[in-house]
PDB file of C-alpha atoms in Angstrom:
ATOM      1  CA  MET G  21     142.856 107.696  88.394  1.00 43.00           C
ATOM      2  CA  ASP G  22     140.439 108.489  91.256  1.00 46.00           C
ATOM      3  CA  SER G  23     139.878 106.372  94.369  1.00 48.00           C
ATOM      4  CA  MET G  24     136.771 104.666  92.968  1.00 52.00           C
ATOM      5  CA  ASP G  25     138.681 103.589  89.858  1.00 54.00           C
ATOM      6  CA  LEU G  26     141.442 102.231  92.054  1.00 50.00           C
ATOM      7  CA  MET G  27     138.952 100.247  94.122  1.00 57.00           C
ATOM      8  CA  THR G  28     137.363  98.817  90.964  1.00 65.00           C
ATOM      9  CA  GLU G  29     140.823  97.770  89.833  1.00 70.00           C
ATOM     10  CA  ASP G  30     141.448  96.147  93.220  1.00 77.00           C
ATOM     11  CA  LEU G  31     138.192  94.189  92.969  1.00 78.00           C
ATOM     12  CA  GLU G  32     138.967  93.000  89.440  1.00 86.00           C
ATOM     13  CA  LYS G  33     142.277  91.471  90.570  1.00 89.00           C
ATOM     14  CA  TYR G  34     140.274  88.726  92.266  1.00 92.00           C
ATOM     15  CA  ARG G  35     137.859  87.907  89.423  1.00 93.00           C
ATOM     16  CA  ARG G  36     139.693  84.826  88.104  1.00 93.00           C
ATOM     17  CA  GLU G  37     140.309  83.152  91.461  1.00 94.00           C
ATOM     18  CA  LEU G  38     136.740  83.900  92.554  1.00 96.00           C
ATOM     19  CA  THR G  39     135.468  82.360  89.318  1.00 97.00           C
ATOM     20  CA  GLY G  40     137.491  79.226  90.084  1.00 96.00           C
ATOM     21  CA  TYR G  41     136.002  79.103  93.573  1.00 97.00           C
ATOM     22  CA  CYS G  42     132.439  79.609  92.328  1.00 97.00           C
ATOM     23  CA  TYR G  43     132.942  77.032  89.573  1.00 97.00           C
ATOM     24  CA  ARG G  44     133.962  74.390  92.105  1.00 97.00           C
ATOM     25  CA  MET G  45     130.944  75.333  94.217  1.00 97.00           C
ATOM     26  CA  LEU G  46     128.386  75.419  91.379  1.00 96.00           C
ATOM     27  CA  GLY G  47     129.746  73.106  88.644  1.00 95.00           C
ATOM     28  CA  SER G  48     128.838  75.572  85.885  1.00 95.00           C
ATOM     29  CA  ALA G  49     131.089  78.017  84.053  1.00 95.00           C
ATOM     30  CA  PHE G  50     128.162  80.308  83.269  1.00 95.00           C
ATOM     31  CA  GLU G  51     126.716  80.245  86.781  1.00 95.00           C
ATOM     32  CA  ALA G  52     130.187  80.845  88.210  1.00 96.00           C
ATOM     33  CA  GLU G  53     130.684  83.942  86.088  1.00 96.00           C
ATOM     34  CA  ASP G  54     127.211  85.196  87.021  1.00 96.00           C
ATOM     35  CA  ALA G  55     127.981  84.577  90.703  1.00 97.00           C
ATOM     36  CA  VAL G  56     131.234  86.520  90.483  1.00 97.00           C
ATOM     37  CA  GLN G  57     129.538  89.387  88.694  1.00 96.00           C
ATOM     38  CA  ASP G  58     126.878  89.437  91.420  1.00 96.00           C
ATOM     39  CA  THR G  59     129.695  89.396  93.998  1.00 96.00           C
ATOM     40  CA  MET G  60     131.395  92.379  92.356  1.00 93.00           C
ATOM     41  CA  VAL G  61     128.140  94.352  92.190  1.00 92.00           C
ATOM     42  CA  ARG G  62     127.357  93.621  95.853  1.00 91.00           C
ATOM     43  CA  ALA G  63     130.899  94.563  96.852  1.00 89.00           C
ATOM     44  CA  TRP G  64     130.775  97.812  94.900  1.00 84.00           C
ATOM     45  CA  ARG G  65     127.457  98.775  96.464  1.00 84.00           C
ATOM     46  CA  SER G  66     128.783  97.978  99.953  1.00 78.00           C
ATOM     47  CA  LEU G  67     132.186  99.638  99.704  1.00 72.00           C
ATOM     48  CA  ASP G  68     131.147 102.312 102.191  1.00 69.00           C
ATOM     49  CA  SER G  69     130.493  99.614 104.812  1.00 69.00           C
ATOM     50  CA  PHE G  70     133.795  97.808 104.203  1.00 67.00           C
ATOM     51  CA  GLU G  71     135.855  99.014 107.119  1.00 60.00           C
ATOM     52  CA  GLY G  72     138.946  96.919 106.553  1.00 59.00           C
ATOM     53  CA  ARG G  73     138.392  94.626 109.550  1.00 59.00           C
ATOM     54  CA  SER G  74     139.261  91.756 107.178  1.00 65.00           C
ATOM     55  CA  SER G  75     141.267  91.760 103.965  1.00 85.00           C
ATOM     56  CA  LEU G  76     139.533  92.755 100.749  1.00 86.00           C
ATOM     57  CA  ARG G  77     140.081  89.176  99.502  1.00 88.00           C
ATOM     58  CA  SER G  78     138.406  87.622 102.558  1.00 91.00           C
ATOM     59  CA  TRP G  79     135.517  90.055 102.259  1.00 91.00           C
ATOM     60  CA  LEU G  80     134.988  89.158  98.587  1.00 94.00           C
ATOM     61  CA  TYR G  81     135.090  85.439  99.389  1.00 96.00           C
ATOM     62  CA  ARG G  82     132.458  85.956 102.070  1.00 94.00           C
ATOM     63  CA  ILE G  83     130.168  87.671  99.548  1.00 95.00           C
ATOM     64  CA  ALA G  84     130.873  85.043  96.866  1.00 97.00           C
ATOM     65  CA  THR G  85     130.182  82.222  99.312  1.00 97.00           C
ATOM     66  CA  ASN G  86     126.820  83.730 100.240  1.00 96.00           C
ATOM     67  CA  VAL G  87     125.936  84.135  96.552  1.00 96.00           C
ATOM     68  CA  CYS G  88     126.808  80.472  95.888  1.00 96.00           C
ATOM     69  CA  LEU G  89     124.977  79.192  98.984  1.00 95.00           C
ATOM     70  CA  ASP G  90     121.863  81.112  97.934  1.00 93.00           C
ATOM     71  CA  SER G  91     122.078  79.495  94.494  1.00 91.00           C
ATOM     72  CA  LEU G  92     122.687  76.005  95.878  1.00 92.00           C
ATOM     73  CA  ASN G  93     119.810  76.288  98.331  1.00 81.00           C
ATOM     74  CA  ALA G  94     117.552  76.372  95.281  1.00 73.00           C
ATOM     75  CA  GLY G  95     118.294  72.663  94.906  1.00 70.00           C
ATOM     76  CA  ASN G  96     119.754  71.458  91.636  1.00 69.00           C
ATOM     77  CA  ARG G  97     122.872  69.311  92.043  1.00 80.00           C
ATOM     78  CA  ARG G  98     124.866  69.099  88.856  1.00 91.00           C
ATOM     79  CA  ALA G  99     125.672  65.619  87.598  1.00 92.00           C
ATOM     80  CA  ARG G 100     127.552  63.596  85.006  1.00 93.00           C
ATOM     81  CA  PRO G 101     125.932  60.634  83.233  1.00 94.00           C
ATOM     82  CA  MET G 102     128.096  58.398  85.448  1.00 92.00           C
ATOM     83  CA  ASP G 103     126.288  59.757  88.526  1.00 90.00           C
ATOM     84  CA  LEU G 104     122.885  58.590  87.276  1.00 89.00           C
ATOM     85  CA  SER G 105     123.252  54.993  86.153  1.00 90.00           C
ATOM     86  CA  GLU G 106     125.526  52.064  85.405  1.00 93.00           C
ATOM     87  CA  PRO G 107     127.279  51.990  81.993  1.00 94.00           C
ATOM     88  CA  THR G 108     125.094  50.857  79.104  1.00 91.00           C
ATOM     89  CA  PRO G 109     126.090  47.862  76.933  1.00 92.00           C
ATOM     90  CA  VAL G 110     126.383  49.072  73.351  1.00 91.00           C
ATOM     91  CA  ALA G 111     123.664  46.671  72.184  1.00 90.00           C
ATOM     92  CA  GLN G 112     121.187  48.551  74.416  1.00 91.00           C
ATOM     93  CA  ALA G 113     122.613  52.036  73.882  1.00 87.00           C
ATOM     94  CA  ARG G 114     120.161  54.799  73.006  1.00 87.00           C
ATOM     95  CA  LEU G 115     120.547  58.566  72.963  1.00 88.00           C
ATOM     96  CA  ASN G 116     118.107  59.689  75.632  1.00 87.00           C
ATOM     97  CA  GLU G 117     118.272  63.399  76.401  1.00 88.00           C
ATOM     98  CA  ARG G 118     117.527  64.298  80.022  1.00 83.00           C
ATOM     99  CA  PRO G 119     116.534  67.984  80.034  1.00 76.00           C
ATOM    100  CA  GLU G 120     115.449  67.741  83.683  1.00 73.00           C
ATOM    101  CA  ILE G 121     119.030  66.945  84.707  1.00 78.00           C
ATOM    102  CA  THR G 122     121.305  69.871  85.462  1.00 86.00           C
ATOM    103  CA  TRP G 123     124.527  68.694  83.869  1.00 93.00           C
ATOM    104  CA  LEU G 124     128.034  69.390  85.088  1.00 96.00           C
ATOM    105  CA  GLU G 125     129.673  71.811  82.671  1.00 96.00           C
ATOM    106  CA  PRO G 126     133.219  72.167  81.296  1.00 97.00           C
ATOM    107  CA  VAL G 127     135.204  75.356  81.850  1.00 97.00           C
ATOM    108  CA  PRO G 128     138.180  76.936  80.021  1.00 96.00           C
ATOM    109  CA  ASP G 129     141.363  76.858  82.085  1.00 94.00           C
ATOM    110  CA  GLY G 130     141.927  80.553  81.496  1.00 92.00           C
ATOM    111  CA  ARG G 131     138.690  81.467  83.291  1.00 93.00           C
ATOM    112  CA  VAL G 132     139.457  79.648  86.553  1.00 94.00           C
ATOM    113  CA  LEU G 133     143.156  78.827  86.944  1.00 89.00           C
ATOM    114  CA  PRO G 134     145.834  81.257  88.142  1.00 80.00           C
ATOM    115  CA  SER G 135     148.150  82.517  85.418  1.00 74.00           C
ATOM    116  CA  VAL G 136     151.212  82.732  87.676  1.00 63.00           C
ATOM    117  CA  ALA G 137     151.572  80.695  90.846  1.00 62.00           C
ATOM    118  CA  ASP G 138     153.749  78.300  92.785  1.00 66.00           C
ATOM    119  CA  PRO G 139     154.015  74.965  90.865  1.00 67.00           C
ATOM    120  CA  ALA G 140     152.518  73.015  93.776  1.00 69.00           C
ATOM    121  CA  GLU G 141     149.627  75.483  94.045  1.00 73.00           C
ATOM    122  CA  THR G 142     149.062  75.267  90.300  1.00 77.00           C
ATOM    123  CA  ALA G 143     148.928  71.453  90.478  1.00 79.00           C
ATOM    124  CA  VAL G 144     146.276  71.583  93.214  1.00 83.00           C
ATOM    125  CA  SER G 145     144.274  74.175  91.276  1.00 86.00           C
ATOM    126  CA  ARG G 146     144.275  72.065  88.104  1.00 88.00           C
ATOM    127  CA  GLU G 147     143.488  68.803  89.898  1.00 89.00           C
ATOM    128  CA  THR G 148     140.523  70.361  91.691  1.00 92.00           C
ATOM    129  CA  VAL G 149     138.789  71.705  88.569  1.00 94.00           C
ATOM    130  CA  ARG G 150     138.863  68.301  86.863  1.00 94.00           C
ATOM    131  CA  LEU G 151     135.404  67.083  85.918  1.00 95.00           C
ATOM    132  CA  ALA G 152     135.669  64.010  88.160  1.00 93.00           C
ATOM    133  CA  PHE G 153     136.645  66.083  91.198  1.00 94.00           C
ATOM    134  CA  VAL G 154     134.005  68.776  90.653  1.00 95.00           C
ATOM    135  CA  ALA G 155     131.427  66.009  90.160  1.00 94.00           C
ATOM    136  CA  ALA G 156     132.467  64.527  93.523  1.00 94.00           C
ATOM    137  CA  LEU G 157     132.049  67.955  95.155  1.00 95.00           C
ATOM    138  CA  GLN G 158     128.417  67.973  94.012  1.00 94.00           C
ATOM    139  CA  HIS G 159     127.695  65.180  96.504  1.00 93.00           C
ATOM    140  CA  LEU G 160     128.517  67.470  99.429  1.00 95.00           C
ATOM    141  CA  PRO G 161     125.989  69.700 101.205  1.00 94.00           C
ATOM    142  CA  PRO G 162     126.665  73.348 100.277  1.00 95.00           C
ATOM    143  CA  LYS G 163     128.465  74.416 103.472  1.00 95.00           C
ATOM    144  CA  GLN G 164     130.596  71.257 103.542  1.00 96.00           C
ATOM    145  CA  ARG G 165     131.504  71.990  99.940  1.00 96.00           C
ATOM    146  CA  ALA G 166     132.599  75.511 100.870  1.00 97.00           C
ATOM    147  CA  VAL G 167     134.616  74.223 103.831  1.00 98.00           C
ATOM    148  CA  LEU G 168     136.426  71.602 101.752  1.00 97.00           C
ATOM    149  CA  ILE G 169     137.289  74.050  98.957  1.00 97.00           C
ATOM    150  CA  LEU G 170     138.441  76.788 101.310  1.00 97.00           C
ATOM    151  CA  ARG G 171     140.510  74.452 103.494  1.00 96.00           C
ATOM    152  CA  GLU G 172     141.866  71.874 101.022  1.00 93.00           C
ATOM    153  CA  VAL G 173     142.066  73.825  97.764  1.00 92.00           C
ATOM    154  CA  LEU G 174     142.680  77.400  98.886  1.00 93.00           C
ATOM    155  CA  ALA G 175     144.575  76.457 102.082  1.00 92.00           C
ATOM    156  CA  TRP G 176     142.642  78.759 104.409  1.00 95.00           C
ATOM    157  CA  LYS G 177     143.068  78.251 108.138  1.00 96.00           C
ATOM    158  CA  ALA G 178     140.188  76.689 110.058  1.00 97.00           C
ATOM    159  CA  SER G 179     139.784  79.932 112.009  1.00 96.00           C
ATOM    160  CA  GLU G 180     139.504  81.942 108.780  1.00 95.00           C
ATOM    161  CA  VAL G 181     136.859  79.578 107.381  1.00 96.00           C
ATOM    162  CA  ALA G 182     134.958  79.677 110.670  1.00 96.00           C
ATOM    163  CA  GLU G 183     134.865  83.469 110.569  1.00 93.00           C
ATOM    164  CA  LEU G 184     133.784  83.527 106.934  1.00 93.00           C
ATOM    165  CA  LEU G 185     130.962  80.999 107.417  1.00 94.00           C
ATOM    166  CA  GLY G 186     129.894  82.105 110.888  1.00 93.00           C
ATOM    167  CA  LEU G 187     130.811  78.741 112.429  1.00 95.00           C
ATOM    168  CA  THR G 188     133.024  77.569 115.253  1.00 96.00           C
ATOM    169  CA  VAL G 189     136.447  76.110 114.501  1.00 97.00           C
ATOM    170  CA  ALA G 190     135.202  72.757 115.853  1.00 97.00           C
ATOM    171  CA  SER G 191     132.261  72.862 113.422  1.00 97.00           C
ATOM    172  CA  VAL G 192     134.601  73.628 110.518  1.00 97.00           C
ATOM    173  CA  ASN G 193     136.885  70.721 111.422  1.00 97.00           C
ATOM    174  CA  SER G 194     133.915  68.377 111.761  1.00 97.00           C
ATOM    175  CA  ALA G 195     132.484  69.493 108.398  1.00 97.00           C
ATOM    176  CA  LEU G 196     135.875  68.981 106.783  1.00 97.00           C
ATOM    177  CA  GLN G 197     136.145  65.423 108.123  1.00 97.00           C
ATOM    178  CA  ARG G 198     132.682  64.548 106.795  1.00 96.00           C
ATOM    179  CA  ALA G 199     133.444  66.165 103.440  1.00 96.00           C
ATOM    180  CA  ARG G 200     136.715  64.262 103.102  1.00 94.00           C
ATOM    181  CA  ALA G 201     134.927  60.982 103.842  1.00 95.00           C
ATOM    182  CA  THR G 202     132.307  61.666 101.171  1.00 94.00           C
ATOM    183  CA  ILE G 203     134.914  62.612  98.564  1.00 92.00           C
ATOM    184  CA  GLN G 204     136.836  59.431  99.360  1.00 90.00           C
ATOM    185  CA  GLU G 205     133.645  57.388  98.830  1.00 89.00           C
ATOM    186  CA  GLN G 206     133.149  59.017  95.431  1.00 84.00           C
ATOM    187  CA  ALA G 207     136.788  58.198  94.591  1.00 76.00           C
ATOM    188  CA  PRO G 208     137.356  60.591  91.686  1.00 77.00           C
ATOM    189  CA  ALA G 209     139.919  59.051  89.329  1.00 71.00           C
ATOM    190  CA  VAL G 210     143.464  60.331  89.636  1.00 70.00           C
ATOM    191  CA  SER G 211     144.802  62.093  86.543  1.00 73.00           C
ATOM    192  CA  ASP G 212     148.291  62.741  85.251  1.00 70.00           C
ATOM    193  CA  GLU G 213     149.667  66.250  85.575  1.00 72.00           C
ATOM    194  CA  ALA G 214     149.414  67.944  82.195  1.00 65.00           C
ATOM    195  CA  ASN G 215     150.858  71.416  82.679  1.00 67.00           C
ATOM    196  CA  PRO G 216     152.899  71.581  80.650  1.00 75.00           C
ATOM    197  CA  LEU G 217     152.402  68.454  78.595  1.00 82.00           C
ATOM    198  CA  ASP G 218     155.466  66.235  78.612  1.00 86.00           C
ATOM    199  CA  GLU G 219     156.794  64.595  75.459  1.00 91.00           C
ATOM    200  CA  GLU G 220     154.986  61.318  76.164  1.00 92.00           C
ATOM    201  CA  GLN G 221     151.665  63.134  76.629  1.00 92.00           C
ATOM    202  CA  LYS G 222     152.180  65.166  73.453  1.00 94.00           C
ATOM    203  CA  ALA G 223     152.846  61.951  71.546  1.00 95.00           C
ATOM    204  CA  LEU G 224     149.743  60.340  73.085  1.00 96.00           C
ATOM    205  CA  LEU G 225     147.553  63.265  71.992  1.00 97.00           C
ATOM    206  CA  ASP G 226     149.087  63.311  68.496  1.00 97.00           C
ATOM    207  CA  ARG G 227     148.255  59.619  68.160  1.00 98.00           C
ATOM    208  CA  TYR G 228     144.726  60.277  69.473  1.00 98.00           C
ATOM    209  CA  VAL G 229     144.137  62.955  66.829  1.00 98.00           C
ATOM    210  CA  ALA G 230     145.506  60.707  64.087  1.00 98.00           C
ATOM    211  CA  ALA G 231     143.359  57.751  65.211  1.00 98.00           C
ATOM    212  CA  PHE G 232     140.193  59.834  65.617  1.00 98.00           C
ATOM    213  CA  GLU G 233     140.520  61.779  62.384  1.00 97.00           C
ATOM    214  CA  GLY G 234     141.489  58.584  60.540  1.00 97.00           C
ATOM    215  CA  TYR G 235     138.665  56.744  62.314  1.00 97.00           C
ATOM    216  CA  ASP G 236     141.091  53.939  63.093  1.00 98.00           C
ATOM    217  CA  MET G 237     139.458  52.093  65.979  1.00 97.00           C
ATOM    218  CA  GLN G 238     142.306  49.625  66.378  1.00 97.00           C
ATOM    219  CA  ALA G 239     144.742  52.499  66.867  1.00 97.00           C
ATOM    220  CA  LEU G 240     142.295  54.317  69.150  1.00 97.00           C
ATOM    221  CA  THR G 241     141.882  51.401  71.532  1.00 97.00           C
ATOM    222  CA  THR G 242     145.652  51.119  72.005  1.00 97.00           C
ATOM    223  CA  LEU G 243     145.463  54.615  73.555  1.00 98.00           C
ATOM    224  CA  LEU G 244     142.551  53.854  75.905  1.00 98.00           C
ATOM    225  CA  HIS G 245     142.607  52.096  79.246  1.00 97.00           C
ATOM    226  CA  GLU G 246     140.638  48.842  79.267  1.00 96.00           C
ATOM    227  CA  ASP G 247     137.998  50.457  81.491  1.00 95.00           C
ATOM    228  CA  ALA G 248     137.983  53.836  79.702  1.00 96.00           C
ATOM    229  CA  THR G 249     134.671  55.685  79.719  1.00 96.00           C
ATOM    230  CA  MET G 250     132.811  57.789  77.164  1.00 97.00           C
ATOM    231  CA  SER G 251     129.894  60.137  77.838  1.00 96.00           C
ATOM    232  CA  MET G 252     127.858  62.599  75.755  1.00 95.00           C
ATOM    233  CA  PRO G 253     125.925  65.182  77.831  1.00 94.00           C
ATOM    234  CA  PRO G 254     123.100  66.217  77.524  1.00 93.00           C
ATOM    235  CA  TYR G 255     122.377  62.519  76.814  1.00 93.00           C
ATOM    236  CA  ASP G 256     122.430  60.221  79.821  1.00 93.00           C
ATOM    237  CA  LEU G 257     124.194  57.420  77.924  1.00 93.00           C
ATOM    238  CA  TRP G 258     127.695  56.460  78.959  1.00 97.00           C
ATOM    239  CA  LEU G 259     129.883  53.566  77.899  1.00 97.00           C
ATOM    240  CA  ARG G 260     132.797  51.716  79.466  1.00 97.00           C
ATOM    241  CA  GLY G 261     135.473  49.555  77.859  1.00 97.00           C
ATOM    242  CA  HIS G 262     136.947  49.063  74.415  1.00 97.00           C
ATOM    243  CA  GLU G 263     134.225  46.824  73.017  1.00 96.00           C
ATOM    244  CA  ASP G 264     131.319  49.132  73.817  1.00 97.00           C
ATOM    245  CA  ILE G 265     133.154  52.344  72.863  1.00 97.00           C
ATOM    246  CA  VAL G 266     134.250  50.927  69.500  1.00 97.00           C
ATOM    247  CA  GLY G 267     130.809  49.374  68.970  1.00 96.00           C
ATOM    248  CA  TRP G 268     129.256  52.797  69.411  1.00 96.00           C
ATOM    249  CA  MET G 269     131.814  54.582  67.239  1.00 96.00           C
ATOM    250  CA  LEU G 270     131.265  52.097  64.388  1.00 96.00           C
ATOM    251  CA  GLY G 271     127.469  52.152  64.847  1.00 94.00           C
ATOM    252  CA  VAL G 272     125.570  55.336  65.668  1.00 92.00           C
ATOM    253  CA  GLY G 273     128.865  57.202  65.980  1.00 93.00           C
ATOM    254  CA  GLU G 274     129.851  56.370  62.406  1.00 93.00           C
ATOM    255  CA  VAL G 275     128.573  59.852  61.449  1.00 92.00           C
ATOM    256  CA  CYS G 276     131.788  61.182  63.031  1.00 93.00           C
ATOM    257  CA  ARG G 277     133.999  59.576  60.404  1.00 95.00           C
ATOM    258  CA  GLY G 278     136.033  62.248  58.636  1.00 96.00           C
ATOM    259  CA  SER G 279     135.928  64.739  61.515  1.00 97.00           C
ATOM    260  CA  LYS G 280     138.633  67.248  62.443  1.00 97.00           C
ATOM    261  CA  LEU G 281     139.977  68.050  65.920  1.00 98.00           C
ATOM    262  CA  VAL G 282     141.390  71.360  67.176  1.00 97.00           C
ATOM    263  CA  ALA G 283     143.363  71.345  70.433  1.00 96.00           C
ATOM    264  CA  THR G 284     142.266  73.370  73.460  1.00 96.00           C
ATOM    265  CA  VAL G 285     142.261  72.896  77.243  1.00 95.00           C
ATOM    266  CA  ALA G 286     139.420  72.458  79.724  1.00 96.00           C
ATOM    267  CA  ASN G 287     139.206  71.627  83.431  1.00 95.00           C
ATOM    268  CA  GLY G 288     142.971  71.351  83.763  1.00 92.00           C
ATOM    269  CA  GLN G 289     143.087  68.626  81.099  1.00 94.00           C
ATOM    270  CA  PRO G 290     143.693  68.373  77.338  1.00 95.00           C
ATOM    271  CA  ALA G 291     140.587  68.932  75.245  1.00 97.00           C
ATOM    272  CA  PHE G 292     139.593  69.139  71.588  1.00 98.00           C
ATOM    273  CA  ALA G 293     137.027  71.003  69.563  1.00 98.00           C
ATOM    274  CA  HIS G 294     135.413  68.327  67.403  1.00 98.00           C
ATOM    275  CA  TYR G 295     134.243  69.480  63.974  1.00 98.00           C
ATOM    276  CA  HIS G 296     131.944  67.300  61.887  1.00 94.00           C
ATOM    277  CA  PRO G 297     131.905  67.154  58.052  1.00 93.00           C
ATOM    278  CA  ASP G 298     129.279  69.618  56.812  1.00 92.00           C
ATOM    279  CA  PRO G 299     127.278  68.529  53.713  1.00 90.00           C
ATOM    280  CA  GLU G 300     127.459  72.143  52.544  1.00 89.00           C
ATOM    281  CA  GLY G 301     131.262  72.103  52.740  1.00 91.00           C
ATOM    282  CA  GLY G 302     133.885  72.454  55.430  1.00 94.00           C
ATOM    283  CA  TYR G 303     133.340  71.357  59.001  1.00 96.00           C
ATOM    284  CA  ALA G 304     130.716  72.358  61.554  1.00 96.00           C
ATOM    285  CA  PRO G 305     130.961  72.222  65.389  1.00 97.00           C
ATOM    286  CA  TRP G 306     129.959  68.855  66.844  1.00 97.00           C
ATOM    287  CA  ALA G 307     131.357  68.499  70.366  1.00 97.00           C
ATOM    288  CA  LEU G 308     133.869  69.688  72.919  1.00 98.00           C
ATOM    289  CA  ILE G 309     135.878  66.621  73.935  1.00 98.00           C
ATOM    290  CA  VAL G 310     137.505  66.692  77.394  1.00 97.00           C
ATOM    291  CA  LEU G 311     140.039  63.919  78.021  1.00 97.00           C
ATOM    292  CA  GLU G 312     141.233  62.384  81.287  1.00 94.00           C
ATOM    293  CA  LEU G 313     144.830  61.141  81.153  1.00 94.00           C
ATOM    294  CA  HIS G 314     146.369  58.772  83.664  1.00 90.00           C
ATOM    295  CA  ASP G 315     149.220  56.287  83.630  1.00 91.00           C
ATOM    296  CA  GLY G 316     150.141  57.275  80.093  1.00 92.00           C
ATOM    297  CA  LYS G 317     146.763  56.466  78.527  1.00 95.00           C
ATOM    298  CA  ILE G 318     143.299  57.976  78.163  1.00 96.00           C
ATOM    299  CA  GLY G 319     140.878  57.056  80.933  1.00 95.00           C
ATOM    300  CA  GLY G 320     137.867  59.099  79.885  1.00 96.00           C
ATOM    301  CA  MET G 321     136.374  60.970  76.933  1.00 97.00           C
ATOM    302  CA  ASP G 322     133.540  63.387  77.673  1.00 97.00           C
ATOM    303  CA  PHE G 323     131.804  64.733  74.554  1.00 97.00           C
ATOM    304  CA  PHE G 324     129.870  67.922  75.382  1.00 97.00           C
ATOM    305  CA  LEU G 325     127.458  68.341  72.494  1.00 95.00           C
ATOM    306  CA  ASP G 326     125.894  71.754  73.146  1.00 94.00           C
ATOM    307  CA  THR G 327     128.399  73.518  70.927  1.00 96.00           C
ATOM    308  CA  LYS G 328     126.346  76.729  70.699  1.00 95.00           C
ATOM    309  CA  ARG G 329     127.271  77.262  74.356  1.00 94.00           C
ATOM    310  CA  TRP G 330     130.742  75.746  74.549  1.00 96.00           C
ATOM    311  CA  PHE G 331     132.480  76.956  71.396  1.00 97.00           C
ATOM    312  CA  PRO G 332     131.971  80.698  72.064  1.00 97.00           C
ATOM    313  CA  LEU G 333     132.972  80.194  75.719  1.00 97.00           C
ATOM    314  CA  PHE G 334     136.231  78.567  74.606  1.00 97.00           C
ATOM    315  CA  ASP G 335     136.828  81.134  71.813  1.00 97.00           C
ATOM    316  CA  LEU G 336     136.709  78.391  69.194  1.00 97.00           C
ATOM    317  CA  PRO G 337     135.995  78.973  65.469  1.00 95.00           C
ATOM    318  CA  ASP G 338     132.343  78.501  64.524  1.00 94.00           C
ATOM    319  CA  ARG G 339     133.401  76.348  61.554  1.00 94.00           C
ATOM    320  CA  LEU G 340     136.470  75.071  59.696  1.00 95.00           C
ATOM    321  CA  ASP G 341     137.084  75.408  55.991  1.00 93.00           C
ATOM    322  CA  ALA G 342     137.655  72.337  53.860  1.00 86.00           C
ATOM    323  CA  VAL G 343     141.339  71.477  53.555  1.00 73.00           C
TER     324      VAL G 343
END
């Protein structure tokens, strides 16, 4: 293996952690992967100018940060339906697609989370790719976002962040304080650790599958917190509470009766591929459901409906055969 092959191998070692960083910055699995690919290309083209004054990892993070900042300077802040309006009472609920909104996207755990790491580090990594946390990050100006992720998630020193961003240590500390205050205002919901799932969580998810596939709303509501939420991007509708969620499921959502669920993971949380009965036989993709678990129940259900994008990304079957 020649020196160029070795350098390529060295660069590739950082792809997953850089993708996690870019995902937190950009809120999109696809944009994160594009940003990392751009980072790798820029790094490869600039290898001759890399003189080892910093570590290869720091150098790659500097390039990735610049790629993300360039992208974020174009404007679009990614959002969840909850960022745009108050919950809708089921009696007024309508499916209104908002194509002008750049929606926050789910991401497979395997694309952004370390495969082997210290348990405490793994817990921080999983908590900080949750949809609620990444949505809160979207409220930060781009450089504050980078500072918070580098300092709080990746545990860089203030001096290291200052060097990477071309700031003073005082500026980094000030940006971090402001970022922390904003995140606290957004108050992303706390979730239960789910890696690995404990026996109680496994039982909860088994009961969720049974209730959903059996379309048993009484059983389903026993698994949901009283203030549980439900959203369906790319529609801006979101619902809160048992009455409105069940009202929707037994109204417009009645078309989901008879569906099948296949377990997966997304954003550090349990998730399911939702397959809908197909009139031509079997089951066709309908949604990727990402759950938020806390205090032994389900606090949120996000149904991502653009299955042509999500199912290939998550390596999910494009249909299920009839049982």
